[in-house]
PDB file of C-alpha atoms in Angstrom:
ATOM      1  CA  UNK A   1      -1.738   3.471  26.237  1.00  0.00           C
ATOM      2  CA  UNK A   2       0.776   0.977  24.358  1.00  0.00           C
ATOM      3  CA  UNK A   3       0.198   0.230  20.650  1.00  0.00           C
ATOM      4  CA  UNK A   4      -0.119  -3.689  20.121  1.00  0.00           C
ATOM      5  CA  UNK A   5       2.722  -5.450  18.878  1.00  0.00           C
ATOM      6  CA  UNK A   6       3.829  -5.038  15.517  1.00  0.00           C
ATOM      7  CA  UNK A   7       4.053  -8.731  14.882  1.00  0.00           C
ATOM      8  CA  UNK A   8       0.700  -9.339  15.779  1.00  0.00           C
ATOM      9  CA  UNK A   9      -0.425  -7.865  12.193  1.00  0.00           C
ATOM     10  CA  UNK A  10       1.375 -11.749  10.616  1.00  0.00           C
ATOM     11  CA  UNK A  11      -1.160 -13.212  13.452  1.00  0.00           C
ATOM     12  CA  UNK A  12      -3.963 -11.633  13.022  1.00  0.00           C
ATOM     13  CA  UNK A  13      -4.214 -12.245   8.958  1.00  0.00           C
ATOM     14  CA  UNK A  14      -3.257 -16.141   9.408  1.00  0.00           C
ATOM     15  CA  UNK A  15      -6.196 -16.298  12.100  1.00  0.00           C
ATOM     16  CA  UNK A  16      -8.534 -14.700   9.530  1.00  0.00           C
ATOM     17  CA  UNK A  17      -7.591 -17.597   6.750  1.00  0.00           C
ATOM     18  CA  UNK A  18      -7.930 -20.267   9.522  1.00  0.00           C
ATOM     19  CA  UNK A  19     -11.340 -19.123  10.673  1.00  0.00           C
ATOM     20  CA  UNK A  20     -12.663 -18.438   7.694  1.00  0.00           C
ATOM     21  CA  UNK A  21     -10.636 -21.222   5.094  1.00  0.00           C
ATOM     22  CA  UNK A  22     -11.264 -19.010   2.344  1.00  0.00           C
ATOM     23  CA  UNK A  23      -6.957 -18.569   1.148  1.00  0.00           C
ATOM     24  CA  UNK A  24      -6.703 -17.333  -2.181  1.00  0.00           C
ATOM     25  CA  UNK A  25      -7.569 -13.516  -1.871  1.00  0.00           C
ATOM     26  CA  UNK A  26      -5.028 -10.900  -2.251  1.00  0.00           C
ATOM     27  CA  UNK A  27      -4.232  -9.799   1.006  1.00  0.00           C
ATOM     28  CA  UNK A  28      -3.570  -6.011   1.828  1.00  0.00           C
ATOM     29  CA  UNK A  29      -2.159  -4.735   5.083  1.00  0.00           C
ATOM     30  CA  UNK A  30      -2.379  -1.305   6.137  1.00  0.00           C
ATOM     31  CA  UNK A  31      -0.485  -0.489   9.500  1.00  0.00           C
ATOM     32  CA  UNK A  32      -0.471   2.789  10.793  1.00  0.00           C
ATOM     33  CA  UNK A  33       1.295   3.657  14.404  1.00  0.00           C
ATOM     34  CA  UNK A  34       0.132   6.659  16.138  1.00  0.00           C
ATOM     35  CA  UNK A  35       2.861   9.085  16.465  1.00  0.00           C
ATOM     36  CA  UNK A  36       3.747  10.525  19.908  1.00  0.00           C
ATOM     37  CA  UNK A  37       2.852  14.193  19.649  1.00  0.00           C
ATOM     38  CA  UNK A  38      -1.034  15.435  20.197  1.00  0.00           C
ATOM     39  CA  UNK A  39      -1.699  16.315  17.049  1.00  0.00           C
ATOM     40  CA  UNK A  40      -1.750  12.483  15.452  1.00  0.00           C
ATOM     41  CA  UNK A  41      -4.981  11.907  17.926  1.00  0.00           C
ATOM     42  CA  UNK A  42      -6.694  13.405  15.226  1.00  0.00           C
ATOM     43  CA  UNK A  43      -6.829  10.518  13.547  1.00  0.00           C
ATOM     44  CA  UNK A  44      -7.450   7.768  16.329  1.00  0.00           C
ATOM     45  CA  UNK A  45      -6.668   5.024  14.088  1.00  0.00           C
ATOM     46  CA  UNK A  46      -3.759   2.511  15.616  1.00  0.00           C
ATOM     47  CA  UNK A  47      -4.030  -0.623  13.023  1.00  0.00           C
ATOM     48  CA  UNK A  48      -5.977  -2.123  10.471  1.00  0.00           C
ATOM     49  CA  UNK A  49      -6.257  -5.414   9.122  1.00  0.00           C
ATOM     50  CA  UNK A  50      -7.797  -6.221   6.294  1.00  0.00           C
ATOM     51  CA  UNK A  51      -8.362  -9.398   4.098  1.00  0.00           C
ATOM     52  CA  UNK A  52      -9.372  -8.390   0.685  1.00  0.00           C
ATOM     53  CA  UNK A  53     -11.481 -11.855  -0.469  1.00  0.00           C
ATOM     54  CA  UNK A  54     -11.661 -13.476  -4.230  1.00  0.00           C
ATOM     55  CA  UNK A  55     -15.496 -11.346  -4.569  1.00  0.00           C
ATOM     56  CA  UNK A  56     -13.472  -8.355  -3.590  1.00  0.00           C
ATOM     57  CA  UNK A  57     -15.177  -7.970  -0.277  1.00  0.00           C
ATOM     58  CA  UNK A  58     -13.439  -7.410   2.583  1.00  0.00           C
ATOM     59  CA  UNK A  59     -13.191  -8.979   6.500  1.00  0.00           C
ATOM     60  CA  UNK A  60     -11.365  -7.513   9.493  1.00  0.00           C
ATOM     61  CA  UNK A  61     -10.553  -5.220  12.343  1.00  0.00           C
ATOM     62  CA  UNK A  62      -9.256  -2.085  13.698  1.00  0.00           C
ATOM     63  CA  UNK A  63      -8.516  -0.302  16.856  1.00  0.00           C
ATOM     64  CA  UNK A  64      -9.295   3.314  17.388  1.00  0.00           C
ATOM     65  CA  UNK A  65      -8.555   5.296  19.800  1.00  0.00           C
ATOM     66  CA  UNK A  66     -11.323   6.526  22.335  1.00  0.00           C
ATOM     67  CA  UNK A  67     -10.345   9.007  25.368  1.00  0.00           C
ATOM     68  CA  UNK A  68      -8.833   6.598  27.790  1.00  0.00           C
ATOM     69  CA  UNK A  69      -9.963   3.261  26.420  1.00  0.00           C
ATOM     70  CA  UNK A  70      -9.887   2.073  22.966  1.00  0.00           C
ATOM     71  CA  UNK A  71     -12.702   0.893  20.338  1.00  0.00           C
ATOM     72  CA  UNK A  72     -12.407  -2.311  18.601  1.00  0.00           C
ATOM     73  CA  UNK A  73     -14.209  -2.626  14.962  1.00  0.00           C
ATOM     74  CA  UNK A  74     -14.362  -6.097  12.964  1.00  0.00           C
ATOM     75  CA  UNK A  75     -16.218  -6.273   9.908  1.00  0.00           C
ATOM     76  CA  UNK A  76     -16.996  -9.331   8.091  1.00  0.00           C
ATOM     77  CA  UNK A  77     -19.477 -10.750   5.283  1.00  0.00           C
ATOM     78  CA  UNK A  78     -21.556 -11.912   8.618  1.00  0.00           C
ATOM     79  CA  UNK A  79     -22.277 -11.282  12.151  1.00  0.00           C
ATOM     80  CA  UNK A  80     -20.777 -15.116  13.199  1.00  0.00           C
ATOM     81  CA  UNK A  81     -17.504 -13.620  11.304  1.00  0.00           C
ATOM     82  CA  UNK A  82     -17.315 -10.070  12.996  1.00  0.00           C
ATOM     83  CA  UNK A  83     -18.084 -11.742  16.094  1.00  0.00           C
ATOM     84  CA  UNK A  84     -14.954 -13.864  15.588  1.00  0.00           C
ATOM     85  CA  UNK A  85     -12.985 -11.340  14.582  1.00  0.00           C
ATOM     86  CA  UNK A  86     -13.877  -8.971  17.764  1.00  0.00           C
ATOM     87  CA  UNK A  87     -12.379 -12.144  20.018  1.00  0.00           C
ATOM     88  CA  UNK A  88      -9.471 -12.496  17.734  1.00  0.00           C
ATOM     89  CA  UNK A  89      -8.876  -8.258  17.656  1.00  0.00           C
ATOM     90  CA  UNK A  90      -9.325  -8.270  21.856  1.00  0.00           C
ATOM     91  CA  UNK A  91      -6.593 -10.947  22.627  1.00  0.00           C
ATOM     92  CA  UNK A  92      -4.680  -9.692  19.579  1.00  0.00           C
ATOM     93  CA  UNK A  93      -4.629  -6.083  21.608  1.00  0.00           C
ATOM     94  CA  UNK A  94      -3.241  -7.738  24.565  1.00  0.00           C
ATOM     95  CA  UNK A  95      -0.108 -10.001  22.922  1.00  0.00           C
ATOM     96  CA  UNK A  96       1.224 -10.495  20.053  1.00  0.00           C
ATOM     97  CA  UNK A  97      -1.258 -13.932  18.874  1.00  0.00           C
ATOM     98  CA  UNK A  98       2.623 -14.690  16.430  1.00  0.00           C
ATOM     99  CA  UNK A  99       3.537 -16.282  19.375  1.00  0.00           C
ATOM    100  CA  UNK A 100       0.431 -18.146  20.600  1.00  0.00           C
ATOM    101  CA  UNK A 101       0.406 -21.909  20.285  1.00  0.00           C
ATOM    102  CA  UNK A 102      -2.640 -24.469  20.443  1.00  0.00           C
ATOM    103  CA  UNK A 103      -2.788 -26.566  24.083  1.00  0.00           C
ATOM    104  CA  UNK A 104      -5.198 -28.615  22.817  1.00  0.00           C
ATOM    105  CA  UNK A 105      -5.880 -30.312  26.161  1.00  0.00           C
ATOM    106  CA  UNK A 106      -6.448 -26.897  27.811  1.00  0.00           C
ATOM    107  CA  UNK A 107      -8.315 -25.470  24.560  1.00  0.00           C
ATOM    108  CA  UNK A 108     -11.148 -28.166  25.144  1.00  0.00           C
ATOM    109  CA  UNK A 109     -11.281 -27.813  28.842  1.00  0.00           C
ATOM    110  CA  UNK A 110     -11.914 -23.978  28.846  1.00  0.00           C
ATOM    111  CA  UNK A 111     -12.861 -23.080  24.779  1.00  0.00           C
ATOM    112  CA  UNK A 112     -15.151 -25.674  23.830  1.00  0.00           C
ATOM    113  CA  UNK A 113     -18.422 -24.804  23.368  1.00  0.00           C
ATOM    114  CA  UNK A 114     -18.937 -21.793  25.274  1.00  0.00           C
ATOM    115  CA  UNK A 115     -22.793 -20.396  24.878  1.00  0.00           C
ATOM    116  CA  UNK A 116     -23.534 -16.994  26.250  1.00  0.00           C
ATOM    117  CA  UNK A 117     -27.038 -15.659  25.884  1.00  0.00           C
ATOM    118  CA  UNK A 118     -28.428 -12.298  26.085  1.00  0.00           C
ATOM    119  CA  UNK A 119     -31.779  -9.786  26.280  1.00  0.00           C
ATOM    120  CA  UNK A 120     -31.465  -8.389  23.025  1.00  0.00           C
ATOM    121  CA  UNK A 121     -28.336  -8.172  20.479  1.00  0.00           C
ATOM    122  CA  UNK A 122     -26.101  -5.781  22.209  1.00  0.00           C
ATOM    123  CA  UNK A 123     -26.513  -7.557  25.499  1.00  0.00           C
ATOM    124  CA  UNK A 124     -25.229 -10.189  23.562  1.00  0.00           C
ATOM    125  CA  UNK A 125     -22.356  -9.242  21.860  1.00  0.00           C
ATOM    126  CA  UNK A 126     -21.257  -7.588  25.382  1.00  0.00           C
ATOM    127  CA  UNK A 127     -21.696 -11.129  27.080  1.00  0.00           C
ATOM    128  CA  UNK A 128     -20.210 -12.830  24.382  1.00  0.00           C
ATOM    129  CA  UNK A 129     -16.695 -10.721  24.397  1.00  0.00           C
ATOM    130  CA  UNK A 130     -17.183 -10.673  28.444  1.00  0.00           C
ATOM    131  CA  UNK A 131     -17.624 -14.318  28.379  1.00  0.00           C
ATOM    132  CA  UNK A 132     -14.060 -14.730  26.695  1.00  0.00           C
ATOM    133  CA  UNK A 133     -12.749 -12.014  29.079  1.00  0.00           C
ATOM    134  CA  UNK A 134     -13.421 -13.495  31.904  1.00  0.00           C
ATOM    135  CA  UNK A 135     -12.084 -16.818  30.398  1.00  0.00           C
ATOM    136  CA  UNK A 136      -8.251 -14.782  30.412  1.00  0.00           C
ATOM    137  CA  UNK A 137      -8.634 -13.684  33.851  1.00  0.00           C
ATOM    138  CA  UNK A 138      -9.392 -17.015  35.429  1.00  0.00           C
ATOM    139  CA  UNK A 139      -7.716 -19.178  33.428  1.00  0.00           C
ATOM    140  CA  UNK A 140      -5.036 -16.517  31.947  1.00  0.00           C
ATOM    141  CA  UNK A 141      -6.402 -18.530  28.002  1.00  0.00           C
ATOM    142  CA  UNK A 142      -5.234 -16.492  25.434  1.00  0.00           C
ATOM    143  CA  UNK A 143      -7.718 -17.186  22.214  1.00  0.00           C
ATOM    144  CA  UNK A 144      -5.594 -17.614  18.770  1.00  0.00           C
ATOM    145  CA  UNK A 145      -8.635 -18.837  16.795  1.00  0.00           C
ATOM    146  CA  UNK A 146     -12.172 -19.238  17.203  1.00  0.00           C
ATOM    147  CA  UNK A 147     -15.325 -20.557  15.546  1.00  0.00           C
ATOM    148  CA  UNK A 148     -18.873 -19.452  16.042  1.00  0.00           C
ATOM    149  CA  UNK A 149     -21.087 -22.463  15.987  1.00  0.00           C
ATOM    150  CA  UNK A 150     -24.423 -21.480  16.447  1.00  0.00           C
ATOM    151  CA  UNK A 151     -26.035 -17.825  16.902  1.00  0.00           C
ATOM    152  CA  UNK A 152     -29.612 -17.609  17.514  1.00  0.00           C
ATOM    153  CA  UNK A 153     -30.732 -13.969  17.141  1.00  0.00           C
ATOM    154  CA  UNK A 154     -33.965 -15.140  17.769  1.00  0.00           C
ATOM    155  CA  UNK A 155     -33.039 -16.540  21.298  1.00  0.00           C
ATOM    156  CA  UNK A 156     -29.742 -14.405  21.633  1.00  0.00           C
ATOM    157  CA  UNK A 157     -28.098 -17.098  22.131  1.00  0.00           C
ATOM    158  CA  UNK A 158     -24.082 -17.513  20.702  1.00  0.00           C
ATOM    159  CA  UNK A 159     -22.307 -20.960  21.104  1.00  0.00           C
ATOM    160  CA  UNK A 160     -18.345 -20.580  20.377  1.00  0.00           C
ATOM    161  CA  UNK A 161     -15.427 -22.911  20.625  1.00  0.00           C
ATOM    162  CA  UNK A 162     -11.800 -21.421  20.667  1.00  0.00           C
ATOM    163  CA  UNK A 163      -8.093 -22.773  20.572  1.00  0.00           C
ATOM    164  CA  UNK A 164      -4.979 -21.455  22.106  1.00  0.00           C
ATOM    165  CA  UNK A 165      -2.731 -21.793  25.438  1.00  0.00           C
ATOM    166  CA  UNK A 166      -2.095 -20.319  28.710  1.00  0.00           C
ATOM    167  CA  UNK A 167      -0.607 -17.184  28.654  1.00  0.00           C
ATOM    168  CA  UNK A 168       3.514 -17.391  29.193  1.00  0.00           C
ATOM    169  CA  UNK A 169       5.389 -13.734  29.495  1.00  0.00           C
ATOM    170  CA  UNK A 170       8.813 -15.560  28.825  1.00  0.00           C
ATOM    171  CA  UNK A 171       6.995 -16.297  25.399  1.00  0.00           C
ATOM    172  CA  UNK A 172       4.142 -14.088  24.799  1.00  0.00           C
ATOM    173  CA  UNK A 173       4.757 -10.130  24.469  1.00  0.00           C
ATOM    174  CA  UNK A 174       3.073  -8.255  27.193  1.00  0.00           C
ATOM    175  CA  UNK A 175       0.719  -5.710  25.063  1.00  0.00           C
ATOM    176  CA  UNK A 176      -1.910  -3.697  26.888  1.00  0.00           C
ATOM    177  CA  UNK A 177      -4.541  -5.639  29.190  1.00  0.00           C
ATOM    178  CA  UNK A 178      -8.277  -4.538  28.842  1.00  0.00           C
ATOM    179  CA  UNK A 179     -10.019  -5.198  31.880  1.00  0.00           C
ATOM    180  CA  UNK A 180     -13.755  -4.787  30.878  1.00  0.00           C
ATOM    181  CA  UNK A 181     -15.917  -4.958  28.163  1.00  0.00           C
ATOM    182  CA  UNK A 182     -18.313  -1.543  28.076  1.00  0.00           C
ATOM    183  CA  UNK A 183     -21.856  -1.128  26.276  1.00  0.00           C
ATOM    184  CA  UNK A 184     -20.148   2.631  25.628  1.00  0.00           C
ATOM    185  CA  UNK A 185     -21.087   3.405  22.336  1.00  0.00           C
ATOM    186  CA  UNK A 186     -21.885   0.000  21.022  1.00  0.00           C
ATOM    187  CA  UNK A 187     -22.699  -0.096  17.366  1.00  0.00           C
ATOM    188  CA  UNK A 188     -23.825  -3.070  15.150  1.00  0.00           C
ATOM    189  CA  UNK A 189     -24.559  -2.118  11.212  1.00  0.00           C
ATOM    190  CA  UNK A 190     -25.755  -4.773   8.917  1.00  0.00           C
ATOM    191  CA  UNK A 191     -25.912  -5.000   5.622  1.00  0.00           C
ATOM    192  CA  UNK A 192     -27.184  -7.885   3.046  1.00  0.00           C
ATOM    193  CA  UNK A 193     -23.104  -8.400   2.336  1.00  0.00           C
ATOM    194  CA  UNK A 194     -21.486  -6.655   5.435  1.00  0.00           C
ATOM    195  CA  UNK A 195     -21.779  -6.684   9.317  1.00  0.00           C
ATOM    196  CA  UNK A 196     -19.696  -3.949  11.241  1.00  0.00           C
ATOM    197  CA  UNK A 197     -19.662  -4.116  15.067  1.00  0.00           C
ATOM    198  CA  UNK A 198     -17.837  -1.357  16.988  1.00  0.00           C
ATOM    199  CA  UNK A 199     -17.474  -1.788  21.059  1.00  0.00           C
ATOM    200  CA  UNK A 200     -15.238   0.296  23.385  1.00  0.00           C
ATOM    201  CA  UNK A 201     -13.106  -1.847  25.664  1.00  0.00           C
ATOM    202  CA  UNK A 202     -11.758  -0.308  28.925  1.00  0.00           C
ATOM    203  CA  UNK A 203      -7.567  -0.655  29.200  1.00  0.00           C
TER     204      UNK A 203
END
């Protein structure tokens, strides 16, 4: 499958400092391209984006490769981060967010608070991401930031608002289009300082 768009590395770190307003932390990028022949599969690692923060933790995402689909993994100082950043690494994967504006008049007719709920967490996360999914597909919304409101692991419950615009292929970079969220190998680690959440998306 195609590798995402190089210039969706510049998006991806300005829709970290937006979501989070932190600014101030040395930022380091590490972008590695898979090379063509078999051998680089080894490694399964596409891109990584990283925001190193002022305490010297760290937030962001990467994609790794995974048979015929591919694994997205955020990582923040929280779940309501790492959630954020899964949305922001799935529409990053499918264009390049450089060139995705703000309709504010859509954004608040199809991104403003959007509450999913679930069984338990991973039913959860998977209706969360699904939720956003399915908000592409029927209104072809591409998300270039988001904020988690409220999530209720108590309730399962997550209520999200997001900004962005229709999507526009004389504008926006066609990258590769995942068509379903999977509960494949769905991992969620939490720490006291750290949340990692890992989920296979099918391309």
């Amino acid at each position: 499958h195609k590798t995402p768009a190089p210039s969706t590395l510049k998006a991806i770190d300005t829709a970290i400092e937006r979501r989070s307003g932190r600014g101030g932390g040395a930022m380091i990028i590490n972008h590695a391209t898979k090379a063509r022949d078999s051998s680089s599969k080894a490694t399964g690692m596409k891109e990584i984006h990283k925001d190193i923060l002022p305490n010297g933790k760290t937030s962001g995402f990467e994609y790794l490769d995974h048979t015929a689909d591919v694994q997205l993994h955020a990582w923040d100082k929280d779940m309501k981060g790492a959630l954020e950043l899964l949305v922001i690494s799935m529409f990053g994967y499918m264009t390049s967010l450089e060139t995705v504006g703000i309709d504010t008049e859509l954004s608040q007719h199809v991104g403003q608070n959007i509450k999913v709920e679930g069984h338990d967490l991973q039913s959860l996360i998977f209706n969360f991401l699904d939720e956003w999914l399915f908000t592409f597909h029927s209104n072809y919304f591409i998300v270039k930031e988001i904020h988690v409101s409220i999530l209720d692991l108590d309730n399962f419950t997550i209520t999200s608002t997001a900004k962005g615009e229709k999507i526009d292929l004389s504008k926006h970079s066609q990258g590769t289009e995942i068509k379903a969220i999977t509960y494949s190998n769905m991992q969620i680690k939490k720490t006291s300082h750290r949340c990692d959440l890992w989920v296979i998306v099918d391309i």
